PDB file of C-alpha atoms in Angstrom:
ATOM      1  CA  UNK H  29     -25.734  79.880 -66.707  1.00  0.00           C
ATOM      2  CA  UNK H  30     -22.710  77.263 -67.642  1.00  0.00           C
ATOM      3  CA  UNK H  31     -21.717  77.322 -64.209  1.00  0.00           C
ATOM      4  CA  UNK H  32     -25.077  76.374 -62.528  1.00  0.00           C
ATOM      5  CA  UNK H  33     -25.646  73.984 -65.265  1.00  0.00           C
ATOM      6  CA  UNK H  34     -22.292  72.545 -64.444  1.00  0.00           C
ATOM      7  CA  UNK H  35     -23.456  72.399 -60.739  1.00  0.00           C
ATOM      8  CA  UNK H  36     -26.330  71.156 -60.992  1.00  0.00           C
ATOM      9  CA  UNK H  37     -24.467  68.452 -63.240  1.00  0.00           C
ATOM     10  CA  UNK H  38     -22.335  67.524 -60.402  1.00  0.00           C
ATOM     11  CA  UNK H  39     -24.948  67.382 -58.297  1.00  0.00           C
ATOM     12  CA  UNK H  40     -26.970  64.787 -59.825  1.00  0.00           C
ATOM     13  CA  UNK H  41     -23.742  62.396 -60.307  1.00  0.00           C
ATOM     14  CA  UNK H  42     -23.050  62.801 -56.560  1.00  0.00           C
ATOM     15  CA  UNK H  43     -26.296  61.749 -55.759  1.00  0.00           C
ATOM     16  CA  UNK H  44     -26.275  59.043 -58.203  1.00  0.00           C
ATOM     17  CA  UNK H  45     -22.767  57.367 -56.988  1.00  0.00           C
ATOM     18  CA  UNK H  46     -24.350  57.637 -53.661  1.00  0.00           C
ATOM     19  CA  UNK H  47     -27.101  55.805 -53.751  1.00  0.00           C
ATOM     20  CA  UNK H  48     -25.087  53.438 -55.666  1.00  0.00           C
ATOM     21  CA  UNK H  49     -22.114  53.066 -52.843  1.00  0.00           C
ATOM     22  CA  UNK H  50     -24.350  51.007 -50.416  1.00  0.00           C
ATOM     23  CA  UNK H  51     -24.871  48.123 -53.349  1.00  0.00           C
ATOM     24  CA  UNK H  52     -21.387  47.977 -53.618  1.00  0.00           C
ATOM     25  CA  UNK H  53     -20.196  47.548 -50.038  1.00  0.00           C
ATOM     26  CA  UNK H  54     -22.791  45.706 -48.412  1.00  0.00           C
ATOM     27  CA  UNK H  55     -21.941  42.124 -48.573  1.00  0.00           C
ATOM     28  CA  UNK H  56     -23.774  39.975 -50.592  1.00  0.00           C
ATOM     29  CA  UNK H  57     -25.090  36.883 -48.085  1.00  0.00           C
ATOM     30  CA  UNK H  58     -26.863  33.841 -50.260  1.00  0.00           C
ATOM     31  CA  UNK H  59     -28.678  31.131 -48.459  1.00  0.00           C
ATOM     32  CA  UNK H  60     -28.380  27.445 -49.948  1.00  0.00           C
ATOM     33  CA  UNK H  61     -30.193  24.150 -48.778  1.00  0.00           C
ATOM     34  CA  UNK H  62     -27.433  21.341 -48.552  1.00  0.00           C
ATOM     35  CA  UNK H  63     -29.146  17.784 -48.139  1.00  0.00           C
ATOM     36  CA  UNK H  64     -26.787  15.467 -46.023  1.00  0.00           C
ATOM     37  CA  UNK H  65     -26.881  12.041 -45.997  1.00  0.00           C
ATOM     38  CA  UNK H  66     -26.267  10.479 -43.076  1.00  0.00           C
ATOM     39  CA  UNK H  67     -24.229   7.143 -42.319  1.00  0.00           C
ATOM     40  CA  UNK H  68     -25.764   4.465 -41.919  1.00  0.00           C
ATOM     41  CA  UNK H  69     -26.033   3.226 -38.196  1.00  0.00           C
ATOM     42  CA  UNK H  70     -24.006   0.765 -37.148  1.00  0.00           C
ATOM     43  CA  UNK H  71     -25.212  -2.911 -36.214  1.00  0.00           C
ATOM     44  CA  UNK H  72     -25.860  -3.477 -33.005  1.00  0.00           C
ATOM     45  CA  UNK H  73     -23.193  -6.094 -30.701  1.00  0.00           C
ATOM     46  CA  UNK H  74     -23.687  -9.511 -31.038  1.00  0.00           C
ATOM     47  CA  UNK H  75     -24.986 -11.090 -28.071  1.00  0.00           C
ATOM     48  CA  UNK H  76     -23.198 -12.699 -25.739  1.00  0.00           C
ATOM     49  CA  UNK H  77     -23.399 -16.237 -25.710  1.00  0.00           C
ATOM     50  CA  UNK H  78     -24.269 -17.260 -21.936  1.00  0.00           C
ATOM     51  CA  UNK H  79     -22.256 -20.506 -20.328  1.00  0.00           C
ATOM     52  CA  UNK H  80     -24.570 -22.755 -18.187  1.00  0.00           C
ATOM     53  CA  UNK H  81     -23.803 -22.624 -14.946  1.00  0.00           C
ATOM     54  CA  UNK H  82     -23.524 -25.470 -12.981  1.00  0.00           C
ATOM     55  CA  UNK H  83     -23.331 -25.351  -8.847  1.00  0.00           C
ATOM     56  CA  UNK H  84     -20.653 -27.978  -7.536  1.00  0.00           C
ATOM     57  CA  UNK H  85     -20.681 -28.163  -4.500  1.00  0.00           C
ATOM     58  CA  UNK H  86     -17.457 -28.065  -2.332  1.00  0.00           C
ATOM     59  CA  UNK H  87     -16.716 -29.551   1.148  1.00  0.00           C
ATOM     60  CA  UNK H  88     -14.529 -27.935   3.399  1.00  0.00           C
ATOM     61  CA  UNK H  89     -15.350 -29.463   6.528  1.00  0.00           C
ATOM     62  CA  UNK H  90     -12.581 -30.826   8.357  1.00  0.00           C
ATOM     63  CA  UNK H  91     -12.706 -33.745  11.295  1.00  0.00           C
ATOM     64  CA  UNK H  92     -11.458 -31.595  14.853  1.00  0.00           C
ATOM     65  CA  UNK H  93     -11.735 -28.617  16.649  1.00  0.00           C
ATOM     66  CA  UNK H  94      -9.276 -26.738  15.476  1.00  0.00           C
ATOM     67  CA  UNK H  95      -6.169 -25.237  16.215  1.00  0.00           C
ATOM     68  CA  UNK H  96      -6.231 -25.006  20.226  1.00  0.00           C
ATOM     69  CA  UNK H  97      -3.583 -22.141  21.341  1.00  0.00           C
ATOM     70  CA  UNK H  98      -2.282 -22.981  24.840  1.00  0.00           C
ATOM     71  CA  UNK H  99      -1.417 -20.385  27.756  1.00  0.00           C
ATOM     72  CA  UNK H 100       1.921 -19.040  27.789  1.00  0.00           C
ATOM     73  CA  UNK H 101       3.789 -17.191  30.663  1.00  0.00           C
ATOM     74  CA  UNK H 102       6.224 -14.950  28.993  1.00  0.00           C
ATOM     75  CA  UNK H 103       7.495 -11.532  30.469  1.00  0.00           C
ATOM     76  CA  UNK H 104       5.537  -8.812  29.630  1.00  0.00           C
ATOM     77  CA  UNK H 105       8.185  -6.365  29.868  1.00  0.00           C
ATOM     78  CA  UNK H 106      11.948  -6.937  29.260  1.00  0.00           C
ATOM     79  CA  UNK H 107      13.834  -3.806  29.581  1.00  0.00           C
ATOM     80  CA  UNK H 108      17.402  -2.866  28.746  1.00  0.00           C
ATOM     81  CA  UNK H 109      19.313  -1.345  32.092  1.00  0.00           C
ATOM     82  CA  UNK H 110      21.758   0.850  29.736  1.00  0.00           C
ATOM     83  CA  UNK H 111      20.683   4.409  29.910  1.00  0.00           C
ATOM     84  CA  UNK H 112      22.237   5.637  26.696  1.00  0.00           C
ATOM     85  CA  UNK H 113      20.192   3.122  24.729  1.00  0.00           C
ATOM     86  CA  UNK H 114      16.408   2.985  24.023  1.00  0.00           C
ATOM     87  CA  UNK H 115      14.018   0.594  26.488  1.00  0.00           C
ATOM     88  CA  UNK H 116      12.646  -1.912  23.944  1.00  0.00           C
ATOM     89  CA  UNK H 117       9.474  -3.652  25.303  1.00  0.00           C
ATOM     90  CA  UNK H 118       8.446  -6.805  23.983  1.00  0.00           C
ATOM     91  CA  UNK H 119       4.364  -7.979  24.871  1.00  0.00           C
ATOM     92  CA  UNK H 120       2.638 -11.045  24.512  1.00  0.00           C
ATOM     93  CA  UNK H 121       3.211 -12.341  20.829  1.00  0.00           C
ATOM     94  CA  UNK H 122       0.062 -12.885  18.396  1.00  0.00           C
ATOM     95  CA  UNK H 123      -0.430 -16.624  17.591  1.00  0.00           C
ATOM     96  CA  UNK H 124      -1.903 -16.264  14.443  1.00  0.00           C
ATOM     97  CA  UNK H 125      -2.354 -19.413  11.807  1.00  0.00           C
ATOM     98  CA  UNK H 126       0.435 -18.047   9.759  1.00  0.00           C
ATOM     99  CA  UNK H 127       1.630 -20.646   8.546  1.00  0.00           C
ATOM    100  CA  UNK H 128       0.972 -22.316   4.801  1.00  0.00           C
ATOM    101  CA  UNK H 129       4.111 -23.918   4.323  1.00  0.00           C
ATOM    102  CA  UNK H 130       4.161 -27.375   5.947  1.00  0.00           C
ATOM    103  CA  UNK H 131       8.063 -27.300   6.878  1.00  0.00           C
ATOM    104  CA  UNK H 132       7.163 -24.134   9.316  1.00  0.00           C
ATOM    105  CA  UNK H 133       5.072 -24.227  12.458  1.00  0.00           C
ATOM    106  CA  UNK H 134       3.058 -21.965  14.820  1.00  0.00           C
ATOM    107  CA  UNK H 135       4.829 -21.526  18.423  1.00  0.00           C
ATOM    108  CA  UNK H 136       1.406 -23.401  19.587  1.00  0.00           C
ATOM    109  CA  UNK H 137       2.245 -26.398  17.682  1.00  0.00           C
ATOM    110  CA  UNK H 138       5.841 -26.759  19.571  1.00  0.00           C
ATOM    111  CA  UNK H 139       6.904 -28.876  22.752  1.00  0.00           C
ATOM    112  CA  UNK H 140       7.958 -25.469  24.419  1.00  0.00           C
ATOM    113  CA  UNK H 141       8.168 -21.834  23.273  1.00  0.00           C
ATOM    114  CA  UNK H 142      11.788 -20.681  21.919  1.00  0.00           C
ATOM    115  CA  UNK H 143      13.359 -18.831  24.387  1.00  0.00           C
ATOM    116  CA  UNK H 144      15.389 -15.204  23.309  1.00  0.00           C
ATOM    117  CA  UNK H 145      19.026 -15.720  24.177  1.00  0.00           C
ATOM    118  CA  UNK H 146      19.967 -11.968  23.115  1.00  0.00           C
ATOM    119  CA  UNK H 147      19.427  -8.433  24.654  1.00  0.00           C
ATOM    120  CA  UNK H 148      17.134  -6.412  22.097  1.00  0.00           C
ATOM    121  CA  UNK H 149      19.316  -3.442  20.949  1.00  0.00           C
ATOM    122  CA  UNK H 150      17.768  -1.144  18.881  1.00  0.00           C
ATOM    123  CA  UNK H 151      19.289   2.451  18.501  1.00  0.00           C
ATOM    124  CA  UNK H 152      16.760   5.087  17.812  1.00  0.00           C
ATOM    125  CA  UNK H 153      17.307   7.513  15.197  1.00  0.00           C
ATOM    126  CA  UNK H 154      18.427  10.972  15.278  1.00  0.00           C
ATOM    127  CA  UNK H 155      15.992  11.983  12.762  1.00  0.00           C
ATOM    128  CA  UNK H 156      13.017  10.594  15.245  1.00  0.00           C
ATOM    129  CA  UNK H 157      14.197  12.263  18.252  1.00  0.00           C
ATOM    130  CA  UNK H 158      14.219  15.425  16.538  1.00  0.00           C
ATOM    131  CA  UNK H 159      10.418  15.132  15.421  1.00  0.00           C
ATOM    132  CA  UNK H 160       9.937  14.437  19.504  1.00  0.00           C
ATOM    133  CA  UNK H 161       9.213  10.944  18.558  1.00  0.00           C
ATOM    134  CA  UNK H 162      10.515   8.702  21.890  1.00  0.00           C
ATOM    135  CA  UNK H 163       8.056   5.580  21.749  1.00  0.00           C
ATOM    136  CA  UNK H 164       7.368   3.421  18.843  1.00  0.00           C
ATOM    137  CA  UNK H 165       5.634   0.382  18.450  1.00  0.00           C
ATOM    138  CA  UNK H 166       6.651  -2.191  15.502  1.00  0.00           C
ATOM    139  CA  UNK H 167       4.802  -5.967  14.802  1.00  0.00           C
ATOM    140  CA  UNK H 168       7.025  -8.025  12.772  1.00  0.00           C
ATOM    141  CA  UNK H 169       6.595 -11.684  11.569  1.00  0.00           C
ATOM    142  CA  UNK H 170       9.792 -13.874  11.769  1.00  0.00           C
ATOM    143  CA  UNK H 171      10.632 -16.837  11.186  1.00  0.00           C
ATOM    144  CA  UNK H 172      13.287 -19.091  13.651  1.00  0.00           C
ATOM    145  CA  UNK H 173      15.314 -21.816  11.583  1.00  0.00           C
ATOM    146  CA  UNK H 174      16.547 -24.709  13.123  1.00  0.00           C
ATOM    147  CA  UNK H 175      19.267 -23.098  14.364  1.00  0.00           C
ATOM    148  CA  UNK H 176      17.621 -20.289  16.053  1.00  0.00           C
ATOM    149  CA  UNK H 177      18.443 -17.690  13.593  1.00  0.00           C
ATOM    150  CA  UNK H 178      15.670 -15.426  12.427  1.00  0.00           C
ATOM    151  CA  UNK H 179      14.119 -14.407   9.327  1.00  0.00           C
ATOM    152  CA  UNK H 180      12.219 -11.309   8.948  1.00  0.00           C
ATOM    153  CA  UNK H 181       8.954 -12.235   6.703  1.00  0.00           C
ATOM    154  CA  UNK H 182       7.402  -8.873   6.934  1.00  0.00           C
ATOM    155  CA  UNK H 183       7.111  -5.558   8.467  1.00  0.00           C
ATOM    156  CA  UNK H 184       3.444  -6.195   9.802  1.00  0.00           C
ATOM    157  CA  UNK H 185       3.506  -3.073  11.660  1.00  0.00           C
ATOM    158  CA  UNK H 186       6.329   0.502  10.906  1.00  0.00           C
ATOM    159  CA  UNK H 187       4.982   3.557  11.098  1.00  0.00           C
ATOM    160  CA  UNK H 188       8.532   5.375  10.231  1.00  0.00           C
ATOM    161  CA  UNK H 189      10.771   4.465   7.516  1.00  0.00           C
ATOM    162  CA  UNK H 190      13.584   5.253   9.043  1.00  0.00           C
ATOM    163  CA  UNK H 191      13.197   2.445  11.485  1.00  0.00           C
ATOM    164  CA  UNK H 192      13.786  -0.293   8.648  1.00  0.00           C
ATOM    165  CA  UNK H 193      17.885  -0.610   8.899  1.00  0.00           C
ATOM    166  CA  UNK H 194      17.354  -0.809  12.899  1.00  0.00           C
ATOM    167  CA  UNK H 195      15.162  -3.631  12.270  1.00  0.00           C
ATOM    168  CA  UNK H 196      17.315  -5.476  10.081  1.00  0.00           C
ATOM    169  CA  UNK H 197      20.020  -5.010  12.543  1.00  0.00           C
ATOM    170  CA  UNK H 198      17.693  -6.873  15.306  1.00  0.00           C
ATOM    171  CA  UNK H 199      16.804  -9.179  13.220  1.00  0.00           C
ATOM    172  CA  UNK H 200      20.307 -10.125  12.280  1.00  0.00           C
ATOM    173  CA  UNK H 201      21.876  -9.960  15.743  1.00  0.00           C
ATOM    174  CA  UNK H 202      18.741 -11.757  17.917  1.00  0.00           C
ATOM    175  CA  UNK H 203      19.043 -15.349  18.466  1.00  0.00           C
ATOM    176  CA  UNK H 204      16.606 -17.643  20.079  1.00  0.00           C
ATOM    177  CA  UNK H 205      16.973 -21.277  21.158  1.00  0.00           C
ATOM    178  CA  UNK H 206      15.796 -23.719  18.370  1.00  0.00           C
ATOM    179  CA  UNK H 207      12.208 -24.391  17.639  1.00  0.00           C
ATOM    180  CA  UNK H 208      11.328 -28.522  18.606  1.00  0.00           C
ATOM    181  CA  UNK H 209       8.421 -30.286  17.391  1.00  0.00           C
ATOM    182  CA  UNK H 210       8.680 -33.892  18.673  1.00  0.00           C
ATOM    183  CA  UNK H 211      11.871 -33.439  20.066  1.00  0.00           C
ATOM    184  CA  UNK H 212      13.399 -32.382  16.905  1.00  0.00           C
ATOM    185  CA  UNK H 213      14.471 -28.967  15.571  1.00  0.00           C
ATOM    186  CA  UNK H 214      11.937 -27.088  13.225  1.00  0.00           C
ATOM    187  CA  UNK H 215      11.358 -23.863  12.299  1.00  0.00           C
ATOM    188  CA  UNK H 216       8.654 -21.709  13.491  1.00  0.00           C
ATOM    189  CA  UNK H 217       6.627 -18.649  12.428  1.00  0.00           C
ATOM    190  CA  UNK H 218       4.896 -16.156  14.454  1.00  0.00           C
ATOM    191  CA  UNK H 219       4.431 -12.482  14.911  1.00  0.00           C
ATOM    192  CA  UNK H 220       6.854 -10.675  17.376  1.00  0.00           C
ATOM    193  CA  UNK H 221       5.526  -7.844  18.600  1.00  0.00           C
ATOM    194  CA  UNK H 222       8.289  -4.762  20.225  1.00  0.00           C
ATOM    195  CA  UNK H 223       8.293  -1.675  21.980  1.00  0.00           C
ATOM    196  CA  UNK H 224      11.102   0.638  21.553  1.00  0.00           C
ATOM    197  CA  UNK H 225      11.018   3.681  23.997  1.00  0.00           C
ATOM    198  CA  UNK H 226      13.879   6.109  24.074  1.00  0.00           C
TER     199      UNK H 226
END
């Protein structure tokens, strides 16, 4: 009788601690209401203050026709006879109003176009004829000092990189005759435009 009383005993307290177990694990959650204050917005930008404008108007009319470009007869083709080097083709230059600074004039502002006293010698390189690249077209602007020497302004025109140093060679080794403007040396600006072929 001790022994089912014990039981029994047992029993009970399992039960008991069992429906007690879920209380103690389950997580207690509690829900609070937090009022937030917001900022403030900021002020809005000040406005900005607007300038009157006033239309002034500007007059750029100038007495003339304009700049009148005469015909020129220059080869269209000069050609190097040497069959080791490339066949560099000069065409019909561009006679553009290039020129800003008063001490330099346009070829159509000269008594007679400056003349090329040098063969054009322009080596093509390696790296170009590898790529099966044998015909290149370059527009440079120069300038011709008194002397006849040239200056290269810009590369107007390069599609390869590699062509620069050539260019400066040209450029240093070409010589024309000497610009004249009322009989008198000048310099002169103008783009020169070249074919090299290989």
């Amino acid at each position: 009788m001790a022994a089912a009383l014990v039981v029994l005993l047992l029993t009970l307290a399992i039960l008991l601690v069992g429906q007690r177990i879920p209380e103690i694990t389950e997580p207690k959650l509690e829900v609070r209401t937090l009022n937030v204050a917001l900022p403030p917005p900021p002020p809005p930008p000040p406005q900005p203050v607007e300038q009157p404008q006033v239309d002034v108007p500007i007059d750029v009319s100038a007495p003339g026709r304009g700049a009148v470009v005469p015909k020129i007869d220059m080869p269209k083709e000069i050609v190097l006879e040497r069959p080791d080097a490339p066949k560099i083709t000069t065409v019909q230059p561009v006679f553009d109003n290039l020129a800003p600074d008063l001490d330099v004039f346009n070829l159509d502002e000269l008594d007679g176009l400056p003349k090329l006293l040098t063969q054009l010698r322009i080596t093509m390189p390696k790296s170009l004829l590898r790529r099966g690249i044998n015909e290149v077209q370059v527009r440079l602007e120069v300038t011709i000092d008194e002397t006849g020497r040239l200056t290269l302004n810009r590369r107007i025109e390069n599609p390869y990189p590699e062509l620069n140093k050539e260019i400066q060679r040209l450029i240093k080794r070409s010589r024309f005759t000497p610009p004249k403007k009322g009989n008198e040396a000048v310099r002169a600006r103008f783009i020169w435009p070249i074919e090299i072929k290989s």
